[in-house]
Amino acid sequence: MRTTPRTRAVSDTALFLGPAIVLLAIFFVAPILVNIVVAFTDMSQTLDFKDFPTTKQFNKLGKLDDEALLGIELRRSFYKALMLTLVFVVLTLGIFNLTFALILGLTTTALPDRMGAFFRAVWLLPRMSPSVVYALLWLWVVDSTERGLFNQILMAVGFEPMNLRLDHPMAVIVVANGLIGASLGMIIFTSAIRSIPEHLFHAARADGAGPFSIIRHVILPALRWPISYITIYQALALLVSFEYIFLIMGPARSTMTMAMLSYTKTLAPQIGGGQYAYGAAIAMILIVIGILVALAMWRLTNMKALLQRPRIEVR
Amino acid sequence: MAEIELRNLSKAWDASVAVDGIDLTLADGEFAAILGPSGCGKSTTLFMLSGVYTPTGGEIRFDGAVVNDVEPRDRNVGIVFQSYALYPNMSVLQNILFPLRFKQVDDADKRAREMAELVQITPLLDRRPSQLSGGQQQRVALARALVKRPNLLLLDEPLSNLDATLRLTMRAEIRRIVTELGVTTILVTHDQLEATTMADRVICMNAGRIEQTGSAEDLYLRPDTLFVAGFIGSPPMNLLAVDPSAAGLRLDVDGPVTLGLRPELLRAAETGVPATVSHVEPMGRETLYTAQSELGQVRFLEPTARPNWAFGDMLKLAFDPADTLLFAPDGQRVPDAHATWKDLAHA
Ligand SMILES: Nc1ncnc2c1ncn2[C@@H]1O[C@H](COP(=O)(O)OP(=O)(O)OP(=O)(O)O)[C@@H](O)[C@H]1O
Ligand SMILES: [Mg+2]
């Protein structure tokens, strides 16, 4: 059968975008819709609810709901979670996922090929091992007794052993998440650095630039998009990440970020879960924050310009 | 400016030797061209001169002082890369200013603008390299190489990306600028015409070595080696492995030799070596013929646009045996040796 250009254009579009749209709908849009619905109910452990729609859950977070002590307690933990999330995301992203990843990318590309590949592989190892194994390693590292690796080192150089999880909980989760998270940036930055034409390095050397000038004037400009991308991607990933926090710190209040709060209030039955509607409300706020952060960075980094231009033409 | 001296200069990588012990002296203000096939080590030689690569053997001297381990910024060498290598994130002006960042210069901006004026790109100063044509990019690269007032200017196939007309203008323009500044210059090129029209001296390289240096005329008329004989000139020289007894020639040397003879020195005549035309190539102003003869397959050139001969025509090819060159089996030319006719009927 002959197809007209018009039906051809429609079928091409369906062919190219169809699978992506279906996947998005099933795995992203549907859960978000379910989450939003649940957030406006009073669903609890039994999964049934009486009220819909109701803003009861959000009232608990503002000052509107006055359930005396319990209300104050809920508000406190919510505002604290907001603050902890901010600190956790900014520190992990800034120190590890960007700066440290950049240092790894720069140093491993400056090494001879094989050695560079080896060190990159080392940094990828934690990503390849199951999270529980990685978390167990960290539990051993920060163990408060004299058996902990960190304490052994401290004592070897003449300090008192310390309880890191108690005294510096944020540092523990930032470092634990950062050391894993940096490998993504490292890979992206490495490939971006490698794709800089060799002759630009030669030109910069011939023009008299030293290593730092080359980084500043040749490498960093070429990393503008990768840095924007990693910033947006990792900021969103860290906002909702709780796996390592939970595995290393458990439901400790000192590291109860938004994602942790939402998780413990819903899916961790032995520590007071089952408040599905309340957890969904927090998750919804997290989604809104995520969207705002993404939009802000989108504007800030002019990411639009990067994604706008199609490289192959699909009619 | 500077006198440049290379002593047994080498550059080897794990797997290969790119430059294999070259010796060369350039006088102050000289314009030399390096000519050679792809991969013979031309760019590598320039990179060592500019300090981008460290030699693995030998010495580089600028005005007598060894500079092997001198950082590029202290060498004062300007280089235009094969691909121009402009910084894509900087404007044209910033590109030209870049080398001055690493020198103590008070009037950087003024100097950059003067350079832009010299290479005639002043109206383009605010553009990005991606918004320039190939010829404009090439001028920016030239301005960037010249702005630090180098003692040595290196040009790595600067004209290879340009169209024929622009190439012709840029040739003259580069020559003008270089003469104006009096800077010692090395031009790398595959293009023989470019080398011979622009440079005072031509250096012919092959497989990491210098085969011969001399004037364009030297290389054309008196090639030292078989490689130069075959590489210089288009169409290339006829190189015939002759069996002297069969060809009716007497050679000044004994043993097996290769006989070289330029296609334009052969002509059809009443007497000569019998040959059959096997291929005719009209080349515009002249016509190139390939013929099978007693000496082997030869090419000859006639200065007529319309072919005088056709496929299968039989003719006799005459030449002056004093024009022949003889090459020993090791590829070296035997100086002052020629062929002569055995019987005078050919002469
Ligand atoms: N970084 C490198 N590592 C290993 N080998 C190299 C490197 N750069 C060049 N070579 C090799 O050295 C030899 C000379 O290279 P060079 O770039 O100097 O050639 P060239 O004469 O400039 O050729 P072209 O005319 O194609 O530019 C080549 O055989 C090349 O494969
Ligand atoms: Mg080259």
PDB file of C-alpha atoms in Angstrom, chain A residues 15-114:
ATOM      1  CA  LEU A  15       7.671   4.838  15.848  1.00  0.00           C
ATOM      2  CA  PHE A  16      10.326   7.112  17.296  1.00  0.00           C
ATOM      3  CA  LEU A  17       8.454   8.429  20.318  1.00  0.00           C
ATOM      4  CA  GLY A  18       6.035   5.589  21.028  1.00  0.00           C
ATOM      5  CA  PRO A  19       8.203   3.311  23.171  1.00  0.00           C
ATOM      6  CA  ALA A  20       9.539   6.218  25.205  1.00  0.00           C
ATOM      7  CA  ILE A  21       6.044   7.580  25.813  1.00  0.00           C
ATOM      8  CA  VAL A  22       4.705   4.201  26.883  1.00  0.00           C
ATOM      9  CA  LEU A  23       7.598   3.619  29.283  1.00  0.00           C
ATOM     10  CA  LEU A  24       7.258   7.109  30.705  1.00  0.00           C
ATOM     11  CA  ALA A  25       3.529   6.646  31.202  1.00  0.00           C
ATOM     12  CA  ILE A  26       3.818   3.302  32.971  1.00  0.00           C
ATOM     13  CA  PHE A  27       6.848   3.931  35.133  1.00  0.00           C
ATOM     14  CA  PHE A  28       6.794   7.668  35.781  1.00  0.00           C
ATOM     15  CA  VAL A  29       3.455   9.304  35.150  1.00  0.00           C
ATOM     16  CA  ALA A  30       1.249   6.584  36.624  1.00  0.00           C
ATOM     17  CA  PRO A  31       3.103   6.319  39.971  1.00  0.00           C
ATOM     18  CA  ILE A  32       3.111  10.087  40.304  1.00  0.00           C
ATOM     19  CA  LEU A  33      -0.633  10.211  39.698  1.00  0.00           C
ATOM     20  CA  VAL A  34      -1.223   7.448  42.241  1.00  0.00           C
ATOM     21  CA  ASN A  35       1.015   9.287  44.696  1.00  0.00           C
ATOM     22  CA  ILE A  36      -0.908  12.525  44.241  1.00  0.00           C
ATOM     23  CA  VAL A  37      -4.255  10.797  44.763  1.00  0.00           C
ATOM     24  CA  VAL A  38      -3.023   9.062  47.896  1.00  0.00           C
ATOM     25  CA  ALA A  39      -1.580  12.314  49.254  1.00  0.00           C
ATOM     26  CA  PHE A  40      -5.101  13.789  49.305  1.00  0.00           C
ATOM     27  CA  THR A  41      -6.628  10.897  51.273  1.00  0.00           C
ATOM     28  CA  ASP A  42      -6.271   9.622  54.814  1.00  0.00           C
ATOM     29  CA  MET A  43      -5.011   6.220  53.731  1.00  0.00           C
ATOM     30  CA  SER A  44      -3.374   4.221  56.504  1.00  0.00           C
ATOM     31  CA  GLN A  45      -1.960   0.759  57.063  1.00  0.00           C
ATOM     32  CA  THR A  46      -5.167  -0.986  56.013  1.00  0.00           C
ATOM     33  CA  LEU A  47      -5.019   0.672  52.582  1.00  0.00           C
ATOM     34  CA  ASP A  48      -8.608   1.931  52.809  1.00  0.00           C
ATOM     35  CA  PHE A  49      -9.590   5.547  53.288  1.00  0.00           C
ATOM     36  CA  LYS A  50     -12.660   7.509  54.295  1.00  0.00           C
ATOM     37  CA  ASP A  51     -11.858  11.010  53.125  1.00  0.00           C
ATOM     38  CA  PHE A  52     -11.107  12.096  49.596  1.00  0.00           C
ATOM     39  CA  PRO A  53     -10.118  14.712  48.699  1.00  0.00           C
ATOM     40  CA  THR A  54      -8.723  16.052  51.913  1.00  0.00           C
ATOM     41  CA  THR A  55      -5.770  18.289  52.716  1.00  0.00           C
ATOM     42  CA  LYS A  56      -5.405  16.709  56.135  1.00  0.00           C
ATOM     43  CA  GLN A  57      -1.871  15.461  55.476  1.00  0.00           C
ATOM     44  CA  PHE A  58      -0.626  18.854  54.370  1.00  0.00           C
ATOM     45  CA  ASN A  59      -2.313  20.501  57.335  1.00  0.00           C
ATOM     46  CA  LYS A  60      -0.146  18.324  59.556  1.00  0.00           C
ATOM     47  CA  LEU A  61       2.951  19.918  57.990  1.00  0.00           C
ATOM     48  CA  GLY A  62       1.746  23.501  58.277  1.00  0.00           C
ATOM     49  CA  LYS A  63       0.383  25.050  61.442  1.00  0.00           C
ATOM     50  CA  LEU A  64      -3.244  24.370  60.502  1.00  0.00           C
ATOM     51  CA  ASP A  65      -3.700  21.036  62.183  1.00  0.00           C
ATOM     52  CA  ASP A  66      -3.701  21.160  65.921  1.00  0.00           C
ATOM     53  CA  GLU A  67      -3.282  17.729  67.264  1.00  0.00           C
ATOM     54  CA  ALA A  68      -1.356  19.145  70.135  1.00  0.00           C
ATOM     55  CA  LEU A  69       1.969  17.435  70.797  1.00  0.00           C
ATOM     56  CA  LEU A  70       1.787  15.047  67.888  1.00  0.00           C
ATOM     57  CA  GLY A  71       1.188  17.973  65.491  1.00  0.00           C
ATOM     58  CA  ILE A  72       4.225  19.854  66.762  1.00  0.00           C
ATOM     59  CA  GLU A  73       6.315  16.732  66.555  1.00  0.00           C
ATOM     60  CA  LEU A  74       5.308  16.091  62.939  1.00  0.00           C
ATOM     61  CA  ARG A  75       6.026  19.688  61.951  1.00  0.00           C
ATOM     62  CA  ARG A  76       9.426  19.587  63.599  1.00  0.00           C
ATOM     63  CA  SER A  77      10.507  16.457  61.829  1.00  0.00           C
ATOM     64  CA  PHE A  78       9.248  17.826  58.532  1.00  0.00           C
ATOM     65  CA  TYR A  79      11.156  21.118  58.736  1.00  0.00           C
ATOM     66  CA  LYS A  80      14.209  19.336  59.986  1.00  0.00           C
ATOM     67  CA  ALA A  81      13.943  16.945  57.028  1.00  0.00           C
ATOM     68  CA  LEU A  82      13.804  19.909  54.659  1.00  0.00           C
ATOM     69  CA  MET A  83      16.989  21.357  56.133  1.00  0.00           C
ATOM     70  CA  LEU A  84      18.805  18.027  56.227  1.00  0.00           C
ATOM     71  CA  THR A  85      17.869  17.347  52.612  1.00  0.00           C
ATOM     72  CA  LEU A  86      19.221  20.717  51.556  1.00  0.00           C
ATOM     73  CA  VAL A  87      22.518  20.187  53.385  1.00  0.00           C
ATOM     74  CA  PHE A  88      22.845  16.603  52.149  1.00  0.00           C
ATOM     75  CA  VAL A  89      22.168  17.459  48.497  1.00  0.00           C
ATOM     76  CA  VAL A  90      24.332  20.581  48.376  1.00  0.00           C
ATOM     77  CA  LEU A  91      27.319  19.001  50.117  1.00  0.00           C
ATOM     78  CA  THR A  92      27.241  15.687  48.245  1.00  0.00           C
ATOM     79  CA  LEU A  93      26.699  17.357  44.897  1.00  0.00           C
ATOM     80  CA  GLY A  94      29.198  20.151  45.406  1.00  0.00           C
ATOM     81  CA  ILE A  95      32.029  18.238  47.023  1.00  0.00           C
ATOM     82  CA  PHE A  96      31.783  14.830  45.420  1.00  0.00           C
ATOM     83  CA  ASN A  97      29.499  14.545  42.422  1.00  0.00           C
ATOM     84  CA  LEU A  98      30.991  17.624  40.772  1.00  0.00           C
ATOM     85  CA  THR A  99      34.333  18.633  42.277  1.00  0.00           C
ATOM     86  CA  PHE A 100      35.680  15.224  43.102  1.00  0.00           C
ATOM     87  CA  ALA A 101      34.299  13.715  39.876  1.00  0.00           C
ATOM     88  CA  LEU A 102      36.029  16.497  37.967  1.00  0.00           C
ATOM     89  CA  ILE A 103      39.310  15.834  39.752  1.00  0.00           C
ATOM     90  CA  LEU A 104      38.973  12.114  38.971  1.00  0.00           C
ATOM     91  CA  GLY A 105      38.192  12.864  35.326  1.00  0.00           C
ATOM     92  CA  LEU A 106      41.139  15.252  35.008  1.00  0.00           C
ATOM     93  CA  THR A 107      43.667  13.045  36.754  1.00  0.00           C
ATOM     94  CA  THR A 108      42.698   9.757  35.120  1.00  0.00           C
ATOM     95  CA  THR A 109      42.768  11.294  31.649  1.00  0.00           C
ATOM     96  CA  ALA A 110      46.187  12.786  32.363  1.00  0.00           C
ATOM     97  CA  LEU A 111      47.553   9.336  33.276  1.00  0.00           C
ATOM     98  CA  PRO A 112      48.710   6.870  30.623  1.00  0.00           C
ATOM     99  CA  ASP A 113      45.701   5.123  29.080  1.00  0.00           C
ATOM    100  CA  ARG A 114      45.845   1.802  30.913  1.00  0.00           C
TER     101      ARG A 114
END
